[in-house]
Amino acid sequence: FPYTTLFRSELSERTWRIASLLILAVAIFLRVYDLTLKPMHHDESVNGFFLTRLLREGVYQYDPANYHGPSLYYFALLSTVMFGLNTIAIRLVTVVFGVGIVWLALCLRRYVGTMGALAAAGLIAISPGAVYLSRYFIHESLVVFFTFGIIVAMLKYYESAPPEEENMMSGLIALLAGAGLVAGSLLAVYKPQYFRSELLLIIVTAIVVVQSL
């Protein structure tokens, strides 16, 4: 998408940054304030069971009756290792991804304009539904974040596609990243006893992707 006058900034850069920071601050406040106010929901308790088993036994076993993959539990594993097994630690995962969704909306500035990006981010920041799900230890915030992230990444790539000679290297990196994530997920599902190997594989994949940016 060309950066035409239609999408040029309607506000100064300083105003844009201040407004963006204020929206992110509001999003964070609404999602972290009194995070333990609402008792754990029964859906959260089911997810907590899988997390507790992963934390104490080092085992995650995919359950078709649960219809969810391991992402939430492994992110929560990191937060519980850092902050302990408690309500704030596990809900902090969805808080982070919920705020991340607001940040992704701001990344659309070049495509919807400054006011459009601020309006979208602001509405998501204060949306009762978005706030509720961000304070709730379930998978929805992660699903929205990663889906939205794919859209933003595709737009960024379309706008700044690499030269022809770099396409092969970009394709190779994408292939390695995809293979690493798929292999890691398969390990978590079918070989839960090797969950540490899966974590290592995902970490290495993330490093490869970041180094390629």
Coordinates of N, CA, C and O in Angstrom, one line a residue, residues 5-162:
T5 N -0.8 10.8 0.4 CA -1.3 11.8 1.3 C -2.6 11.4 2.1 O -2.9 11.9 3.1
L6 N -3.3 10.4 1.5 CA -4.5 10.0 2.2 C -4.1 9.4 3.6 O -4.9 9.5 4.5
F7 N -2.9 8.8 3.7 CA -2.6 8.1 5.0 C -1.5 8.9 5.8 O -1.0 8.4 6.7
R8 N -1.2 10.2 5.3 CA -0.2 10.9 6.1 C -0.7 11.3 7.5 O -1.9 11.4 7.7
S9 N 0.2 11.5 8.3 CA -0.1 11.8 9.7 C -1.0 13.1 9.8 O -0.6 14.1 9.3
E10 N -2.1 13.0 10.5 CA -2.9 14.2 10.8 C -2.5 14.9 12.1 O -2.9 16.0 12.4
L11 N -1.5 14.3 12.8 CA -1.0 14.8 14.0 C 0.5 14.9 14.0 O 1.1 14.1 13.2
S12 N 1.1 15.7 14.8 CA 2.6 15.7 14.9 C 3.1 14.4 15.5 O 2.4 13.7 16.2
E13 N 4.4 14.1 15.2 CA 5.0 12.9 15.7 C 4.9 12.9 17.3 O 4.7 11.8 17.9
R14 N 5.2 14.0 17.9 CA 5.2 14.1 19.3 C 3.8 13.8 19.9 O 3.6 13.1 20.8
T15 N 2.8 14.4 19.2 CA 1.4 14.1 19.7 C 1.0 12.6 19.5 O 0.4 12.0 20.4
W16 N 1.5 12.1 18.4 CA 1.2 10.6 18.1 C 1.8 9.8 19.2 O 1.2 8.9 19.7
R17 N 3.0 10.0 19.6 CA 3.7 9.2 20.6 C 3.0 9.4 22.0 O 2.8 8.4 22.7
I18 N 2.7 10.6 22.3 CA 2.0 10.8 23.6 C 0.7 10.1 23.6 O 0.3 9.4 24.6
A19 N -0.1 10.3 22.6 CA -1.4 9.6 22.5 C -1.3 8.1 22.6 O -2.1 7.4 23.2
S20 N -0.3 7.6 21.8 CA -0.1 6.1 21.8 C 0.3 5.6 23.2 O -0.3 4.6 23.7
L21 N 1.2 6.3 23.9 CA 1.6 5.9 25.3 C 0.4 6.0 26.2 O 0.2 5.2 27.1
L22 N -0.4 7.0 26.1 CA -1.6 7.2 27.0 C -2.6 6.0 26.8 O -3.1 5.5 27.7
I23 N -2.8 5.7 25.5 CA -3.7 4.6 25.2 C -3.2 3.3 25.8 O -3.9 2.5 26.4
L24 N -1.9 3.0 25.6 CA -1.3 1.8 26.2 C -1.3 1.8 27.7 O -1.6 0.8 28.3
A25 N -1.1 3.0 28.3 CA -1.2 3.1 29.8 C -2.6 2.8 30.3 O -2.7 2.1 31.3
V26 N -3.6 3.3 29.6 CA -5.0 3.0 30.0 C -5.3 1.5 29.8 O -5.9 0.9 30.7
A27 N -4.8 0.9 28.7 CA -5.0 -0.5 28.5 C -4.3 -1.3 29.6 O -4.9 -2.3 30.1
I28 N -3.1 -1.0 30.0 CA -2.5 -1.7 31.0 C -3.2 -1.6 32.4 O -3.4 -2.5 33.1
F29 N -3.6 -0.3 32.7 CA -4.3 -0.1 33.9 C -5.6 -0.9 34.1 O -5.8 -1.5 35.1
L30 N -6.4 -0.8 33.0 CA -7.7 -1.5 33.1 C -7.5 -3.1 33.2 O -8.4 -3.8 33.7
R31 N -6.4 -3.6 32.7 CA -6.1 -5.0 32.7 C -5.4 -5.5 33.9 O -5.6 -6.7 34.3
V32 N -4.7 -4.7 34.6 CA -4.0 -5.2 35.8 C -4.6 -4.7 37.1 O -4.3 -5.3 38.2
Y33 N -5.4 -3.7 37.1 CA -6.0 -3.2 38.3 C -6.8 -4.2 39.1 O -7.7 -4.8 38.5
D34 N -6.4 -4.5 40.3 CA -7.2 -5.5 41.1 C -7.4 -6.8 40.4 O -8.6 -7.2 40.3
L35 N -6.4 -7.3 39.8 CA -6.5 -8.5 38.9 C -7.1 -9.7 39.6 O -7.6 -10.6 39.0
T36 N -7.0 -9.8 40.9 CA -7.6 -10.9 41.7 C -9.0 -10.7 42.1 O -9.6 -11.5 42.9
L37 N -9.6 -9.5 41.7 CA -11.0 -9.2 42.2 C -12.0 -10.3 41.9 O -12.8 -10.7 42.8
K38 N -12.0 -10.9 40.7 CA -12.9 -11.9 40.3 C -12.3 -13.3 40.7 O -11.2 -13.6 40.3
P39 N -13.1 -14.1 41.4 CA -12.6 -15.5 41.7 C -12.3 -16.2 40.4 O -12.9 -15.9 39.3
M40 N -11.5 -17.3 40.4 CA -11.2 -18.1 39.3 C -12.5 -18.7 38.7 O -13.2 -19.3 39.5
H41 N -12.7 -18.6 37.4 CA -13.8 -19.1 36.7 C -13.5 -20.6 36.5 O -12.4 -21.1 36.5
H42 N -14.6 -21.4 36.2 CA -14.4 -22.9 36.1 C -13.5 -23.1 34.8 O -12.8 -24.1 34.8
D43 N -13.6 -22.3 33.8 CA -12.8 -22.5 32.6 C -11.3 -22.3 33.0 O -10.4 -23.0 32.5
E44 N -11.1 -21.3 33.8 CA -9.7 -21.0 34.3 C -9.2 -22.2 35.1 O -8.0 -22.5 35.1
S45 N -10.1 -22.8 35.9 CA -9.6 -23.9 36.7 C -9.2 -25.1 35.9 O -8.2 -25.8 36.2
V46 N -9.9 -25.3 34.8 CA -9.5 -26.4 33.8 C -8.1 -26.1 33.3 O -7.2 -27.0 33.3
N47 N -7.9 -24.9 32.8 CA -6.6 -24.5 32.3 C -5.5 -24.6 33.4 O -4.4 -24.9 33.2
G48 N -5.9 -24.2 34.7 CA -5.0 -24.3 35.8 C -4.6 -25.7 36.1 O -3.5 -26.0 36.5
F49 N -5.5 -26.7 35.9 CA -5.1 -28.1 36.1 C -4.0 -28.5 35.1 O -3.0 -29.1 35.5
F50 N -4.2 -28.1 33.8 CA -3.1 -28.5 32.9 C -1.8 -27.8 33.2 O -0.7 -28.4 33.1
L51 N -1.9 -26.5 33.6 CA -0.7 -25.8 34.0 C 0.0 -26.4 35.2 O 1.2 -26.5 35.2
T52 N -0.8 -26.7 36.2 CA -0.2 -27.3 37.4 C 0.5 -28.6 37.2 O 1.6 -28.9 37.7
R53 N -0.1 -29.4 36.3 CA 0.6 -30.7 36.0 C 1.9 -30.4 35.2 O 2.9 -31.1 35.5
L54 N 1.8 -29.5 34.3 CA 3.0 -29.1 33.6 C 4.1 -28.6 34.5 O 5.3 -29.0 34.4
L55 N 3.7 -27.8 35.5 CA 4.7 -27.2 36.4 C 5.3 -28.2 37.4 O 6.5 -28.3 37.6
R56 N 4.4 -29.1 37.9 CA 4.9 -30.0 38.9 C 5.4 -31.3 38.4 O 6.4 -31.9 39.0
E57 N 4.9 -31.8 37.3 CA 5.3 -33.1 36.7 C 6.1 -33.0 35.4 O 6.7 -33.9 35.0
G58 N 6.1 -31.8 34.9 CA 6.8 -31.6 33.6 C 6.1 -32.3 32.4 O 6.8 -32.7 31.5
V59 N 4.8 -32.4 32.5 CA 4.1 -33.1 31.5 C 2.9 -32.3 31.0 O 2.2 -31.7 31.8
Y60 N 2.8 -32.2 29.7 CA 1.6 -31.7 29.1 C 1.1 -32.7 28.1 O 1.8 -33.2 27.2
Q61 N -0.1 -33.2 28.2 CA -0.7 -34.2 27.3 C -1.9 -33.6 26.7 O -2.9 -33.1 27.4
Y62 N -1.9 -33.5 25.4 CA -3.1 -32.9 24.7 C -4.3 -33.8 24.9 O -4.3 -35.0 24.9
D63 N -5.4 -33.0 25.2 CA -6.7 -33.7 25.5 C -7.7 -33.2 24.5 O -8.1 -32.0 24.5
P64 N -8.2 -34.1 23.6 CA -9.2 -33.7 22.6 C -10.4 -33.1 23.2 O -11.1 -32.2 22.5
A65 N -10.8 -33.5 24.4 CA -12.0 -32.9 25.0 C -11.8 -31.5 25.4 O -12.7 -30.7 25.6
N66 N -10.5 -31.0 25.5 CA -10.2 -29.6 25.9 C -10.2 -28.7 24.7 O -10.3 -27.5 24.8
Y67 N -9.9 -29.2 23.5 CA -9.9 -28.5 22.3 C -8.9 -27.3 22.2 O -9.1 -26.4 21.5
H68 N -7.8 -27.3 23.0 CA -6.9 -26.3 23.0 C -5.4 -26.8 23.0 O -5.2 -27.9 23.5
G69 N -4.5 -26.0 22.4 CA -3.1 -26.4 22.3 C -2.4 -25.9 23.5 O -2.9 -25.4 24.5
P70 N -1.0 -26.1 23.5 CA -0.2 -25.9 24.7 C 0.3 -24.4 24.9 O 0.9 -24.1 25.9
S71 N 0.0 -23.5 24.0 CA 0.6 -22.2 24.1 C 0.4 -21.5 25.4 O 1.3 -21.0 26.0
L72 N -0.9 -21.4 25.8 CA -1.2 -20.7 27.0 C -0.5 -21.3 28.2 O 0.0 -20.6 29.1
Y73 N -0.4 -22.6 28.3 CA 0.2 -23.3 29.4 C 1.7 -23.0 29.5 O 2.3 -22.9 30.6
Y74 N 2.4 -23.0 28.3 CA 3.8 -22.8 28.3 C 4.2 -21.3 28.7 O 5.2 -21.1 29.3
F75 N 3.4 -20.4 28.2 CA 3.6 -19.0 28.6 C 3.3 -18.8 30.1 O 4.1 -18.1 30.7
A76 N 2.3 -19.5 30.5 CA 2.0 -19.4 32.0 C 3.0 -20.1 32.8 O 3.3 -19.7 33.9
L77 N 3.6 -21.1 32.3 CA 4.7 -21.8 33.0 C 5.9 -20.8 33.2 O 6.4 -20.8 34.3
L78 N 6.2 -20.0 32.3 CA 7.2 -19.0 32.4 C 6.9 -18.0 33.6 O 7.7 -17.7 34.4
S79 N 5.7 -17.5 33.5 CA 5.3 -16.5 34.5 C 5.2 -17.2 35.9 O 5.5 -16.5 36.9
T80 N 4.7 -18.4 36.0 CA 4.7 -19.0 37.4 C 6.0 -19.4 37.9 O 6.3 -19.3 39.1
V81 N 7.0 -19.7 37.0 CA 8.3 -19.9 37.5 C 8.9 -18.6 38.0 O 9.7 -18.6 39.0
M82 N 8.6 -17.5 37.4 CA 9.1 -16.2 37.8 C 8.4 -15.7 39.0 O 9.1 -15.1 39.9
F83 N 7.1 -15.8 39.1 CA 6.3 -15.1 40.2 C 5.6 -16.1 41.1 O 4.9 -15.6 42.0
G84 N 5.7 -17.4 40.9 CA 4.9 -18.3 41.7 C 3.6 -18.7 41.1 O 3.1 -18.0 40.2
L85 N 3.1 -19.8 41.6 CA 1.8 -20.3 41.1 C 0.6 -19.6 41.9 O 0.2 -20.0 43.0
N86 N 0.2 -18.5 41.3 CA -0.9 -17.7 41.9 C -1.7 -17.0 40.8 O -1.4 -17.1 39.7
T87 N -2.8 -16.5 41.3 CA -3.8 -15.9 40.3 C -3.2 -14.8 39.5 O -3.4 -14.7 38.2
I88 N -2.4 -13.9 40.1 CA -1.8 -12.8 39.3 C -0.8 -13.3 38.3 O -0.8 -12.9 37.1
A89 N 0.0 -14.3 38.7 CA 1.0 -14.8 37.8 C 0.4 -15.4 36.5 O 0.8 -15.2 35.4
I90 N -0.7 -16.2 36.7 CA -1.2 -16.9 35.5 C -2.1 -15.9 34.7 O -2.1 -16.0 33.4
R91 N -2.8 -15.0 35.3 CA -3.6 -14.0 34.5 C -2.7 -13.0 33.9 O -3.1 -12.3 32.9
L92 N -1.5 -12.8 34.3 CA -0.6 -11.9 33.7 C -0.3 -12.2 32.3 O 0.0 -11.3 31.5
V93 N -0.3 -13.5 31.9 CA -0.1 -13.9 30.6 C -1.1 -13.3 29.6 O -0.8 -12.7 28.6
T94 N -2.4 -13.4 29.9 CA -3.4 -12.9 29.1 C -3.4 -11.3 29.1 O -3.8 -10.7 28.1
V95 N -3.0 -10.8 30.2 CA -2.9 -9.3 30.3 C -1.8 -8.8 29.3 O -2.1 -7.9 28.5
V96 N -0.7 -9.5 29.2 CA 0.4 -9.1 28.3 C -0.1 -9.2 26.8 O 0.1 -8.3 26.0
F97 N -0.8 -10.3 26.5 CA -1.3 -10.5 25.1 C -2.4 -9.5 24.8 O -2.6 -9.0 23.7
G98 N -3.2 -9.2 25.8 CA -4.3 -8.2 25.6 C -3.8 -6.8 25.3 O -4.3 -6.1 24.4
V99 N -2.7 -6.4 26.0 CA -2.1 -5.1 25.8 C -1.4 -5.2 24.4 O -1.4 -4.2 23.6
G100 N -0.9 -6.4 24.1 CA -0.2 -6.5 22.8 C -1.2 -6.3 21.6 O -0.8 -5.8 20.6
I101 N -2.4 -6.7 21.8 CA -3.4 -6.5 20.7 C -3.6 -5.0 20.5 O -3.7 -4.5 19.4
V102 N -3.6 -4.2 21.6 CA -3.7 -2.7 21.4 C -2.5 -2.2 20.7 O -2.7 -1.3 19.8
W103 N -1.3 -2.7 21.0 CA -0.1 -2.2 20.3 C -0.2 -2.6 18.8 O 0.2 -1.8 18.0
L104 N -0.7 -3.8 18.5 CA -0.8 -4.1 17.1 C -1.7 -3.2 16.3 O -1.5 -2.9 15.2
A105 N -2.8 -2.7 17.0 CA -3.7 -1.8 16.3 C -2.9 -0.5 16.0 O -3.1 0.1 14.9
L106 N -2.0 -0.1 16.9 CA -1.2 1.1 16.6 C -0.3 0.9 15.4 O 0.1 1.8 14.7
C107 N 0.1 -0.4 15.2 CA 1.0 -0.7 14.1 C 0.4 -0.5 12.7 O 1.0 -0.6 11.7
L108 N -1.0 -0.3 12.7 CA -1.7 -0.1 11.5 C -1.7 1.3 11.0 O -2.5 1.7 10.1
R109 N -0.9 2.2 11.6 CA -1.0 3.6 11.3 C -0.8 3.9 9.9 O -1.5 4.8 9.3
R110 N 0.2 3.3 9.2 CA 0.4 3.6 7.8 C -0.7 3.1 6.9 O -0.8 3.6 5.7
Y111 N -1.6 2.3 7.4 CA -2.6 1.7 6.5 C -4.0 2.3 6.8 O -4.8 2.4 5.9
V112 N -4.2 2.8 8.0 CA -5.5 3.4 8.3 C -5.4 4.8 8.7 O -6.4 5.4 9.1
G113 N -4.2 5.4 8.8 CA -4.0 6.7 9.2 C -3.8 6.9 10.7 O -4.1 5.9 11.5
T114 N -3.3 8.0 11.1 CA -3.0 8.2 12.5 C -4.2 8.2 13.4 O -4.3 7.5 14.4
M115 N -5.3 8.9 13.0 CA -6.5 8.9 13.7 C -7.2 7.6 13.7 O -7.7 7.2 14.7
G116 N -7.1 6.9 12.6 CA -7.7 5.5 12.5 C -7.0 4.6 13.5 O -7.7 3.8 14.2
A117 N -5.7 4.6 13.5 CA -4.9 3.7 14.4 C -5.2 4.0 15.9 O -5.4 3.1 16.7
L118 N -5.2 5.3 16.2 CA -5.5 5.7 17.6 C -6.9 5.4 18.0 O -7.1 4.9 19.1
A119 N -7.8 5.6 17.1 CA -9.2 5.2 17.4 C -9.4 3.7 17.6 O -10.0 3.3 18.6
A120 N -8.8 2.9 16.8 CA -8.9 1.5 16.9 C -8.2 1.0 18.2 O -8.8 0.2 18.9
A121 N -7.0 1.5 18.5 CA -6.3 1.1 19.7 C -7.1 1.5 20.9 O -7.2 0.8 21.9
G122 N -7.6 2.8 20.9 CA -8.3 3.3 22.0 C -9.6 2.5 22.3 O -9.9 2.2 23.5
L123 N -10.3 2.1 21.3 CA -11.5 1.3 21.5 C -11.2 -0.1 22.0 O -11.9 -0.6 22.8
I124 N -10.1 -0.7 21.5 CA -9.8 -2.0 22.0 C -9.3 -1.9 23.5 O -9.6 -2.7 24.3
A125 N -8.6 -0.8 23.8 CA -8.1 -0.6 25.1 C -9.2 -0.5 26.2 O -9.0 -1.0 27.3
I126 N -10.3 0.1 25.8 CA -11.4 0.3 26.8 C -12.6 -0.7 26.5 O -13.6 -0.6 27.3
S127 N -12.5 -1.5 25.5 CA -13.6 -2.4 25.2 C -13.9 -3.4 26.4 O -13.0 -4.1 26.8
P128 N -15.1 -3.4 26.9 CA -15.4 -4.3 28.0 C -15.1 -5.7 27.7 O -14.5 -6.5 28.6
G129 N -15.4 -6.2 26.5 CA -15.1 -7.6 26.1 C -13.6 -7.8 26.1 O -13.1 -8.9 26.6
A130 N -12.9 -6.9 25.5 CA -11.4 -7.1 25.4 C -10.8 -7.1 26.7 O -9.8 -7.9 27.1
V131 N -11.2 -6.2 27.6 CA -10.7 -6.1 28.9 C -11.0 -7.3 29.7 O -10.1 -7.9 30.4
Y132 N -12.2 -7.8 29.6 CA -12.6 -9.0 30.4 C -11.8 -10.2 30.0 O -11.2 -10.9 30.8
L133 N -11.6 -10.4 28.7 CA -10.9 -11.6 28.2 C -9.4 -11.5 28.5 O -8.7 -12.5 28.7
S134 N -8.9 -10.2 28.6 CA -7.5 -10.0 29.0 C -7.2 -10.3 30.4 O -6.0 -10.4 30.8
R135 N -8.2 -10.3 31.3 CA -8.1 -10.5 32.7 C -8.5 -11.9 33.1 O -8.8 -12.2 34.2
Y136 N -8.5 -12.8 32.1 CA -9.2 -14.1 32.2 C -8.2 -15.2 31.7 O -7.8 -15.1 30.5
F137 N -7.9 -16.1 32.5 CA -6.8 -17.1 32.1 C -7.4 -18.1 31.1 O -7.6 -19.3 31.4
I138 N -7.7 -17.7 29.9 CA -8.2 -18.6 28.8 C -7.4 -18.2 27.5 O -6.7 -17.2 27.5
H139 N -7.7 -18.9 26.4 CA -6.9 -18.8 25.2 C -7.3 -17.7 24.3 O -6.5 -17.4 23.4
E140 N -8.4 -17.1 24.5 CA -8.9 -16.1 23.5 C -7.9 -15.0 23.1 O -7.8 -14.6 22.0
S141 N -7.3 -14.4 24.1 CA -6.5 -13.2 23.9 C -5.3 -13.6 23.1 O -4.8 -12.9 22.2
L142 N -4.7 -14.8 23.3 CA -3.6 -15.3 22.5 C -4.0 -15.5 21.1 O -3.3 -15.2 20.1
V143 N -5.2 -16.1 20.9 CA -5.7 -16.4 19.5 C -5.8 -15.0 18.7 O -5.4 -14.9 17.6
V144 N -6.4 -14.0 19.4 CA -6.6 -12.8 18.7 C -5.3 -12.1 18.4 O -5.0 -11.6 17.3
F145 N -4.4 -12.1 19.4 CA -3.1 -11.5 19.2 C -2.3 -12.1 18.0 O -1.8 -11.4 17.2
F146 N -2.2 -13.4 18.0 CA -1.4 -14.1 16.9 C -2.1 -13.9 15.6 O -1.4 -13.8 14.5
T147 N -3.4 -14.0 15.5 CA -4.1 -13.8 14.3 C -3.9 -12.3 13.8 O -3.6 -12.1 12.6
F148 N -4.1 -11.4 14.6 CA -3.9 -10.0 14.3 C -2.4 -9.8 13.9 O -2.1 -9.0 13.0
G149 N -1.5 -10.4 14.6 CA -0.1 -10.3 14.3 C 0.3 -10.8 12.9 O 1.1 -10.2 12.2
I150 N -0.4 -11.8 12.5 CA -0.2 -12.3 11.1 C -0.6 -11.3 10.1 O 0.1 -11.1 9.1
I151 N -1.7 -10.7 10.3 CA -2.3 -9.7 9.4 C -1.3 -8.5 9.3 O -0.9 -8.0 8.2
V152 N -0.8 -8.0 10.5 CA 0.1 -6.9 10.5 C 1.4 -7.2 9.8 O 2.0 -6.5 9.0
A153 N 1.9 -8.4 10.1 CA 3.2 -8.9 9.5 C 3.0 -9.0 7.9 O 3.9 -8.6 7.2
M154 N 1.9 -9.5 7.5 CA 1.7 -9.6 6.0 C 1.6 -8.2 5.4 O 2.2 -8.0 4.3
L155 N 1.0 -7.3 6.0 CA 1.0 -5.9 5.5 C 2.4 -5.3 5.4 O 2.7 -4.7 4.4
K156 N 3.1 -5.5 6.5 CA 4.5 -5.0 6.6 C 5.3 -5.6 5.5 O 6.2 -4.9 4.8
Y157 N 5.2 -6.9 5.3 CA 6.0 -7.6 4.3 C 5.6 -7.1 2.9 O 6.5 -6.9 2.0
Y158 N 4.3 -7.0 2.6 CA 3.8 -6.5 1.3 C 4.4 -5.1 1.0 O 4.7 -4.8 -0.1
E159 N 4.5 -4.3 2.0 CA 5.0 -2.9 1.8 C 6.5 -2.9 1.6 O 6.9 -2.0 0.8
S160 N 7.2 -3.7 2.2 CA 8.7 -3.7 2.1 C 9.2 -5.1 1.8 O 10.1 -5.6 2.5
A161 N 8.7 -5.7 0.7 CA 9.2 -7.0 0.3 C 10.7 -6.9 0.0 O 11.2 -5.9 -0.6
P162 N 11.5 -7.9 0.4 CA 12.9 -7.8 0.1 C 13.2 -8.0 -1.4 O 12.4 -8.5 -2.1

